[in-house]
């Protein structure tokens, strides 16, 4: 029976065991079986699907007047929920966006929907390894929703834009004709695209063989899918030959049956068929052929969207045949209906819809960041671009290094402080020490007692651990999206007995706390720009060392060049030329080529510096000493004026 407990005491008063993990979810309100925000609905749905009871679940009220009286109608009946206020959260969670999971003691936090959901799946499997199907939710090589939203458009669609757009759609549903979210049109288009899987060629040849035998039968979208019979009945009652290859592969995985092995050698006409002659694989589930975490994220969101469509815009349902077919198919995955009933979701029974072309959606637009139209005056190569900048008075220029000979006394520091403790060669460890000398000098000469320092994209914690050890009066927070790297960092911190350090596994955008100094050593591509932006919004100083210039490109949040000075001179394409040549600084390259690469690096970073100066910062671009410490040896140091 559901127990909703209204906490009357602070969370610090709750006794915890070292093995306990607390799951914190936002709660604003609920309407007709839908809990807001949708991130909370999605998380609770996954808990129910995994039958996971190892977390202490806390709903965090976002408003004083939130009505919790009807929660028992929409919450899983076997989950014990505590209701708390924002002020009762552990301090580390108060600095993060929810959902969040915290291990005891409260120094390691996982925040953001994708990170938290992946952790729930892994912990549910760890608690009951016999449920191998749970781990399959993480997809091939466990990469489902692993890339952060800034890097992966698919993660961004599932984790951010779909839930948020449908929340807004549900708020507008009281209107007579609410606007269809663009993100839904994106998803419908995504489902129409060919599927790519690791054994793509093999499956496509099997599909070609199947089509030849059946005389080019119907496509997956045209089949009359009766999924209940395929998934719930035994294989004796099914006729596999009546299913498309995609359905056979998907169903065999879900029913834990081995897919019938194909003959060792395909017929000659199948073997000799060129790649362009092979039929594309069609979507069964959101990511392709296999049921993954992405389907569980999307299902509660799409369900509530379709409820409104069926009630108020039923004529527009025909615009989403692939989405409707996916919705019907997912319902029949074993365990989904049980999880839905526990969470108060009553699935719709939709009519079969004729397939339509995505071109029928004139409002659909591709994601931002596409290449601009070709410039007839464009001349390729870095030299014309640098000449163009010089004509406008923009030249390669480094600020002097504040103390090029300064170094930490590594021999006197505890072993766990040194990067030599990590898994790297002695030569690489020496170069890492030299890189740290540069960053640590700048930060330690800026920091004041009580300052909060954030090591963004911290990796194994090489920067953050040194700073926490050198500055015991400051609070240091490590933010990293890769779990194993952060776990290694925490192990080193525990060996040192550091008490002034936090670990947050999250996309940096989910860190909302105030801080004084932001640091990032070799943050890849636009991650450096994200760090600088985060610091500027908080009016914090920043010390960054960029990396992977070739990955710099327009995103939903950034466009390049960044500064007004560079925008007046360079096009986006010309800026990309600088970025691509900025990556050509490896030691094995000819000296002249490395010199051009270094100059391009400086110009890209000068653009970043000028953009920060336009927003009230004093910024320097400095070359680290010795330059041999890294091919990417620039530092951008900014202080708010």
Coordinates of C-alpha atoms in Angstrom, one line a residue, residues 109-521:
X109 CA 25.4 13.2 -6.5
X110 CA 24.0 12.2 -9.8
X111 CA 21.7 14.8 -11.4
X112 CA 19.7 15.2 -14.7
X113 CA 17.1 12.8 -16.2
X114 CA 19.4 10.7 -18.4
X115 CA 22.1 10.2 -15.7
X116 CA 19.6 9.3 -13.0
X117 CA 17.6 6.9 -15.2
X118 CA 20.7 5.1 -16.4
X119 CA 21.8 4.8 -12.7
X120 CA 18.4 3.3 -11.7
X121 CA 18.6 0.7 -14.5
X122 CA 22.2 -0.3 -13.4
X123 CA 21.3 -0.4 -9.7
X124 CA 18.1 -2.4 -10.4
X125 CA 20.2 -5.0 -12.3
X126 CA 22.9 -5.0 -9.6
X127 CA 20.2 -5.8 -7.0
X128 CA 18.7 -8.6 -9.1
X129 CA 21.2 -9.8 -11.8
X130 CA 18.7 -12.5 -12.9
X131 CA 16.7 -9.7 -14.6
X132 CA 19.0 -9.4 -17.6
X133 CA 16.3 -7.7 -19.6
X134 CA 16.7 -4.6 -17.4
X135 CA 20.3 -4.1 -18.4
X136 CA 19.2 -4.4 -22.1
X137 CA 17.5 -1.1 -21.6
X138 CA 20.9 0.6 -21.9
X139 CA 21.2 -0.6 -25.4
X140 CA 24.2 -1.7 -27.5
X141 CA 27.4 -1.3 -25.5
X142 CA 25.3 0.5 -22.8
X143 CA 25.3 3.8 -24.7
X144 CA 21.5 4.6 -24.7
X145 CA 21.2 8.3 -23.6
X146 CA 24.8 8.3 -22.4
X147 CA 26.0 11.3 -24.5
X148 CA 25.0 14.6 -22.9
X149 CA 22.3 16.7 -24.5
X150 CA 24.7 19.3 -25.7
X151 CA 26.5 16.7 -27.8
X152 CA 23.7 14.3 -28.9
X153 CA 20.6 15.7 -30.6
X154 CA 18.8 12.4 -29.7
X155 CA 19.6 12.7 -26.0
X156 CA 18.5 16.3 -26.1
X157 CA 15.2 15.4 -27.8
X158 CA 14.4 12.6 -25.2
X159 CA 15.8 14.2 -22.1
X160 CA 14.8 17.9 -22.5
X161 CA 12.8 19.0 -25.5
X162 CA 10.1 16.4 -25.7
X163 CA 9.2 16.5 -22.0
X164 CA 9.3 20.3 -21.8
X165 CA 7.3 20.8 -25.1
X166 CA 4.6 18.4 -24.0
X167 CA 4.4 20.0 -20.6
X168 CA 3.7 23.3 -22.4
X169 CA 1.3 21.6 -24.8
X170 CA -0.7 20.1 -21.8
X171 CA -0.8 23.6 -20.2
X172 CA -2.2 25.0 -23.5
X173 CA -4.7 22.2 -23.9
X174 CA -7.4 24.2 -22.3
X175 CA -7.4 26.3 -25.5
X176 CA -9.6 25.2 -28.3
X177 CA -6.7 24.5 -30.7
X178 CA -3.4 24.0 -29.0
X179 CA -0.3 24.1 -31.3
X180 CA 1.4 20.8 -32.0
X181 CA 4.9 20.9 -30.6
X182 CA 7.7 21.0 -33.3
X183 CA 9.5 18.3 -31.3
X184 CA 6.7 15.9 -31.9
X185 CA 7.1 16.4 -35.6
X186 CA 10.8 15.8 -35.2
X187 CA 10.1 12.5 -33.5
X188 CA 7.7 11.4 -36.2
X189 CA 10.4 12.2 -38.8
X190 CA 12.9 10.3 -36.7
X191 CA 10.7 7.2 -36.8
X192 CA 10.5 7.4 -40.6
X193 CA 14.3 7.3 -41.0
X194 CA 16.2 4.1 -41.8
X195 CA 17.6 2.2 -38.8
X196 CA 21.3 1.7 -38.3
X197 CA 22.4 -1.2 -36.0
X198 CA 25.8 -2.9 -35.3
X199 CA 25.0 -5.9 -37.6
X200 CA 23.3 -3.7 -40.2
X201 CA 24.6 -5.4 -43.4
X202 CA 23.7 -8.9 -42.2
X203 CA 20.1 -8.0 -41.2
X204 CA 19.5 -6.0 -44.4
X205 CA 20.6 -9.0 -46.5
X206 CA 18.3 -11.3 -44.5
X207 CA 15.5 -8.8 -45.1
X208 CA 16.3 -8.8 -48.9
X209 CA 16.1 -12.6 -48.8
X210 CA 12.8 -12.4 -47.0
X211 CA 11.4 -9.9 -49.5
X212 CA 12.5 -12.0 -52.4
X213 CA 10.8 -15.1 -51.0
X214 CA 7.6 -13.2 -50.3
X215 CA 7.6 -11.3 -53.5
X216 CA 8.5 -7.9 -51.9
X217 CA 5.9 -8.0 -49.2
X218 CA 4.5 -5.1 -47.2
X219 CA 6.7 -2.8 -45.2
X220 CA 6.6 -2.7 -41.4
X221 CA 4.6 0.5 -41.4
X222 CA 2.0 -1.1 -43.6
X223 CA 1.5 -4.3 -41.6
X224 CA -1.5 -4.8 -39.5
X225 CA 0.4 -5.3 -36.2
X226 CA -1.3 -7.5 -33.7
X227 CA 1.4 -7.2 -31.1
X228 CA -0.5 -9.0 -28.3
X229 CA -0.4 -12.2 -30.2
X230 CA 3.3 -11.8 -31.1
X231 CA 4.5 -10.9 -27.6
X232 CA 2.2 -12.6 -25.1
X233 CA 1.5 -15.9 -26.8
X234 CA 4.0 -18.7 -27.1
X235 CA 6.1 -19.3 -30.2
X236 CA 3.9 -22.3 -31.1
X237 CA 1.0 -19.9 -31.8
X238 CA 3.0 -17.6 -34.0
X239 CA 3.8 -17.7 -37.6
X240 CA 7.3 -16.1 -37.8
X241 CA 7.1 -15.9 -41.6
X242 CA 4.2 -13.5 -41.3
X243 CA 6.3 -11.0 -39.5
X244 CA 8.8 -8.6 -41.0
X245 CA 12.4 -9.2 -40.2
X246 CA 12.5 -6.2 -37.9
X247 CA 9.6 -7.6 -35.8
X248 CA 11.2 -11.0 -35.7
X249 CA 14.4 -9.6 -34.4
X250 CA 12.7 -7.3 -31.9
X251 CA 10.3 -9.9 -30.6
X252 CA 13.0 -12.6 -30.2
X253 CA 14.9 -10.2 -28.0
X254 CA 11.9 -9.3 -25.8
X255 CA 10.7 -12.8 -25.3
X256 CA 14.3 -14.0 -24.4
X257 CA 14.3 -16.4 -27.3
X258 CA 17.2 -16.8 -29.7
X259 CA 16.5 -15.5 -33.2
X260 CA 16.6 -18.4 -35.6
X261 CA 20.1 -18.5 -37.0
X262 CA 20.4 -17.7 -40.7
X263 CA 22.2 -20.2 -43.0
X264 CA 25.9 -19.8 -42.9
X265 CA 26.0 -18.8 -46.5
X266 CA 23.3 -16.7 -48.2
X267 CA 22.3 -17.4 -51.8
X268 CA 24.7 -15.9 -54.4
X269 CA 22.2 -13.2 -55.5
X270 CA 21.9 -12.1 -51.9
X271 CA 25.6 -12.1 -51.2
X272 CA 26.4 -10.2 -54.3
X273 CA 23.8 -7.5 -53.8
X274 CA 25.4 -4.1 -53.4
X275 CA 24.8 -2.0 -50.3
X276 CA 22.5 0.4 -52.3
X277 CA 20.3 -2.5 -53.3
X278 CA 19.7 -3.7 -49.7
X279 CA 16.4 -2.6 -48.2
X280 CA 16.6 -0.2 -45.2
X281 CA 15.6 -1.5 -41.8
X282 CA 12.6 0.3 -40.3
X283 CA 11.9 1.3 -36.7
X284 CA 10.2 -1.0 -34.3
X285 CA 11.0 1.0 -31.3
X286 CA 12.3 4.6 -30.8
X287 CA 16.0 3.9 -31.3
X288 CA 15.5 1.2 -33.9
X289 CA 14.9 -2.5 -33.5
X290 CA 15.4 -2.9 -29.8
X291 CA 13.3 -1.7 -26.8
X292 CA 15.5 0.7 -24.8
X293 CA 15.5 3.3 -22.1
X294 CA 14.5 5.9 -24.7
X295 CA 11.1 4.1 -25.2
X296 CA 10.4 4.3 -21.4
X297 CA 11.4 8.0 -21.3
X298 CA 9.1 8.8 -24.2
X299 CA 6.1 6.6 -23.4
X300 CA 4.6 8.7 -20.5
X301 CA 5.2 11.9 -22.4
X302 CA 3.6 10.7 -25.7
X303 CA 0.7 9.1 -23.8
X304 CA -0.4 12.4 -22.3
X305 CA 0.1 14.1 -25.7
X306 CA -2.1 11.5 -27.4
X307 CA -4.8 11.8 -24.7
X308 CA -5.2 15.5 -25.6
X309 CA -5.0 14.8 -29.3
X310 CA -7.8 12.2 -29.1
X311 CA -10.0 14.5 -27.0
X312 CA -9.6 17.8 -28.8
X313 CA -7.7 17.3 -32.1
X314 CA -8.8 13.8 -33.2
X315 CA -8.6 14.8 -36.9
X316 CA -4.9 15.5 -36.5
X317 CA -4.1 12.0 -35.3
X318 CA -3.6 10.9 -38.9
X319 CA -0.5 13.1 -39.0
X320 CA 1.3 10.8 -36.6
X321 CA 0.9 7.2 -38.0
X322 CA 4.4 6.1 -37.0
X323 CA 4.1 7.6 -33.5
X324 CA 0.8 5.9 -33.0
X325 CA 2.2 2.5 -34.3
X326 CA 5.1 2.9 -31.9
X327 CA 2.8 3.7 -29.0
X328 CA 0.7 0.6 -29.7
X329 CA 3.8 -1.6 -30.0
X330 CA 5.4 -0.4 -26.8
X331 CA 2.3 -1.2 -24.8
X332 CA 2.8 -4.9 -25.6
X333 CA 6.3 -5.1 -24.3
X334 CA 6.2 -7.5 -21.2
X335 CA 5.9 -5.5 -18.0
X336 CA 4.9 -2.2 -19.6
X337 CA 1.2 -2.5 -19.0
X338 CA 1.8 -3.6 -15.4
X339 CA 4.0 -0.6 -14.8
X340 CA 1.5 1.7 -16.4
X341 CA -1.4 0.5 -14.3
X342 CA 0.7 1.0 -11.1
X343 CA 1.3 4.6 -12.2
X344 CA -2.3 5.3 -13.1
X345 CA -1.8 5.3 -16.8
X346 CA -4.7 4.0 -18.8
X347 CA -3.5 3.3 -22.3
X348 CA -5.5 4.4 -25.4
X349 CA -6.6 2.1 -28.1
X350 CA -5.8 3.9 -31.3
X351 CA -7.2 3.1 -34.8
X352 CA -4.9 1.9 -37.5
X353 CA -3.6 4.9 -39.5
X354 CA -2.5 5.2 -43.1
X355 CA 1.2 6.1 -43.5
X356 CA 1.9 9.7 -44.6
X357 CA 5.0 11.5 -45.7
X358 CA 6.9 13.8 -43.4
X359 CA 6.6 16.5 -46.1
X360 CA 3.0 16.9 -45.0
X361 CA 4.4 18.8 -42.0
X362 CA 5.3 22.2 -43.4
X363 CA 6.1 23.7 -40.0
X364 CA 8.8 21.1 -39.3
X365 CA 12.3 22.7 -39.4
X366 CA 15.7 21.0 -38.9
X367 CA 17.7 21.6 -35.8
X368 CA 19.7 24.8 -35.5
X369 CA 23.4 24.7 -36.3
X370 CA 23.2 23.8 -40.0
X371 CA 25.9 25.1 -42.3
X372 CA 25.2 28.6 -43.7
X373 CA 24.6 29.1 -47.4
X374 CA 27.8 29.0 -49.5
X375 CA 29.7 32.2 -49.7
X376 CA 30.9 32.9 -53.3
X377 CA 33.7 35.1 -51.9
X378 CA 35.0 32.3 -49.6
X379 CA 38.6 31.2 -50.0
X380 CA 39.7 28.1 -48.1
X381 CA 42.7 27.6 -46.0
X382 CA 44.0 29.3 -42.8
X383 CA 46.3 31.9 -44.3
X384 CA 43.6 33.9 -46.2
X385 CA 41.5 33.8 -43.1
X386 CA 44.3 35.1 -40.9
X387 CA 45.2 37.7 -43.5
X388 CA 41.6 38.9 -43.4
X389 CA 41.7 39.2 -39.6
X390 CA 45.1 41.1 -39.8
X391 CA 43.6 43.6 -42.2
X392 CA 41.0 44.4 -39.4
X393 CA 43.7 44.7 -36.8
X394 CA 43.2 41.3 -35.2
X395 CA 46.5 39.5 -34.8
X396 CA 47.8 36.5 -32.9
X397 CA 48.6 37.8 -29.5
X398 CA 49.4 36.1 -26.2
X399 CA 49.4 37.7 -22.7
X400 CA 52.6 37.1 -20.8
X401 CA 52.6 34.1 -18.4
X402 CA 52.4 35.4 -14.8
X403 CA 55.0 33.0 -13.4
X404 CA 56.4 30.5 -16.0
X405 CA 58.9 28.8 -13.7
X406 CA 56.4 28.2 -10.8
X407 CA 55.8 24.5 -9.9
X408 CA 54.2 22.5 -7.1
X409 CA 56.6 20.5 -5.0
X410 CA 55.1 17.2 -6.2
X411 CA 57.6 15.1 -4.2
X412 CA 56.2 16.5 -0.9
X413 CA 52.6 16.1 -1.8
X414 CA 50.7 12.9 -0.9
X415 CA 50.8 10.2 -3.6
X416 CA 47.1 10.3 -4.2
X417 CA 47.3 14.0 -5.2
X418 CA 49.6 13.3 -8.1
X419 CA 48.3 12.3 -11.5
X420 CA 50.9 9.5 -11.4
X421 CA 48.3 7.7 -9.3
X422 CA 46.1 7.4 -12.3
X423 CA 46.5 4.9 -15.1
X424 CA 49.0 6.7 -17.3
X425 CA 52.6 6.5 -18.4
X426 CA 55.3 8.4 -16.5
X427 CA 55.9 10.8 -19.4
X428 CA 52.2 11.6 -19.7
X429 CA 52.0 12.0 -15.9
X430 CA 54.9 14.5 -16.0
X431 CA 53.1 16.5 -18.7
X432 CA 49.9 16.4 -16.7
X433 CA 51.8 17.8 -13.7
X434 CA 53.1 20.6 -15.8
X435 CA 49.6 21.4 -17.0
X436 CA 48.4 21.4 -13.4
X437 CA 51.2 23.8 -12.4
X438 CA 49.8 26.4 -14.8
X439 CA 46.1 26.1 -13.7
X440 CA 46.8 25.7 -9.9
X441 CA 49.1 28.8 -9.9
X442 CA 46.4 31.0 -11.4
X443 CA 43.5 29.6 -9.2
X444 CA 45.4 29.7 -5.9
X445 CA 46.4 33.3 -6.5
X446 CA 42.8 34.2 -7.2
X447 CA 41.0 32.1 -4.5
X448 CA 40.0 33.5 -1.1
X449 CA 39.1 31.6 2.1
X450 CA 35.5 30.4 1.7
X451 CA 35.4 30.5 -2.1
X452 CA 33.6 27.9 -4.0
X453 CA 35.6 26.4 -6.9
X454 CA 34.1 24.2 -9.6
X455 CA 36.2 21.8 -11.7
X456 CA 34.0 21.4 -14.8
X457 CA 34.6 18.3 -17.1
X458 CA 36.7 17.1 -14.2
X459 CA 37.5 13.6 -15.6
X460 CA 39.5 11.7 -12.9
X461 CA 39.8 14.8 -10.8
X462 CA 43.4 15.7 -11.5
X463 CA 42.6 19.5 -11.2
X464 CA 39.9 19.4 -8.5
X465 CA 41.8 17.1 -6.1
X466 CA 45.0 19.2 -6.2
X467 CA 42.9 22.3 -5.5
X468 CA 40.9 20.7 -2.7
X469 CA 44.2 19.7 -1.1
X470 CA 46.0 23.0 -1.6
X471 CA 43.0 25.1 -0.6
X472 CA 41.4 23.4 2.5
X473 CA 39.4 26.6 3.3
X474 CA 37.6 26.4 -0.1
X475 CA 34.8 24.1 -1.2
X476 CA 35.7 22.3 -4.4
X477 CA 33.1 20.6 -6.7
X478 CA 33.9 18.2 -9.4
X479 CA 31.4 17.9 -12.3
X480 CA 31.7 15.1 -14.8
X481 CA 29.3 13.2 -17.1
X482 CA 31.4 10.0 -17.1
X483 CA 30.6 7.9 -14.0
X484 CA 33.7 5.7 -13.9
X485 CA 36.0 8.8 -14.0
X486 CA 34.2 10.4 -11.1
X487 CA 34.3 7.2 -9.1
X488 CA 38.0 7.0 -9.6
X489 CA 38.3 10.6 -8.4
X490 CA 36.3 9.9 -5.3
X491 CA 38.5 7.0 -4.5
X492 CA 41.6 9.2 -4.6
X493 CA 39.8 11.8 -2.5
X494 CA 38.8 9.3 0.1
X495 CA 42.5 8.1 0.4
X496 CA 43.4 11.8 1.1
X497 CA 40.6 12.2 3.6
X498 CA 39.4 15.4 1.9
X499 CA 36.2 16.9 3.5
X500 CA 35.9 20.0 1.3
X501 CA 35.1 18.2 -2.0
X502 CA 31.8 17.2 -3.8
X503 CA 31.3 15.0 -6.8
X504 CA 28.5 15.5 -9.2
X505 CA 27.8 13.3 -12.2
X506 CA 25.8 15.5 -14.5
X507 CA 25.8 17.7 -17.6
X508 CA 27.3 21.0 -16.3
X509 CA 24.0 22.7 -17.2
X510 CA 22.3 20.8 -14.3
X511 CA 24.7 22.4 -11.8
X512 CA 22.8 25.5 -10.5
X513 CA 24.9 26.5 -7.5
X514 CA 26.7 29.7 -7.0
X515 CA 30.5 29.7 -7.2
X516 CA 33.5 32.0 -7.4
X517 CA 36.0 30.3 -9.8
X518 CA 35.3 27.8 -12.6
X519 CA 38.1 25.7 -13.9
X520 CA 38.3 23.3 -16.9
X521 CA 41.4 21.5 -18.2

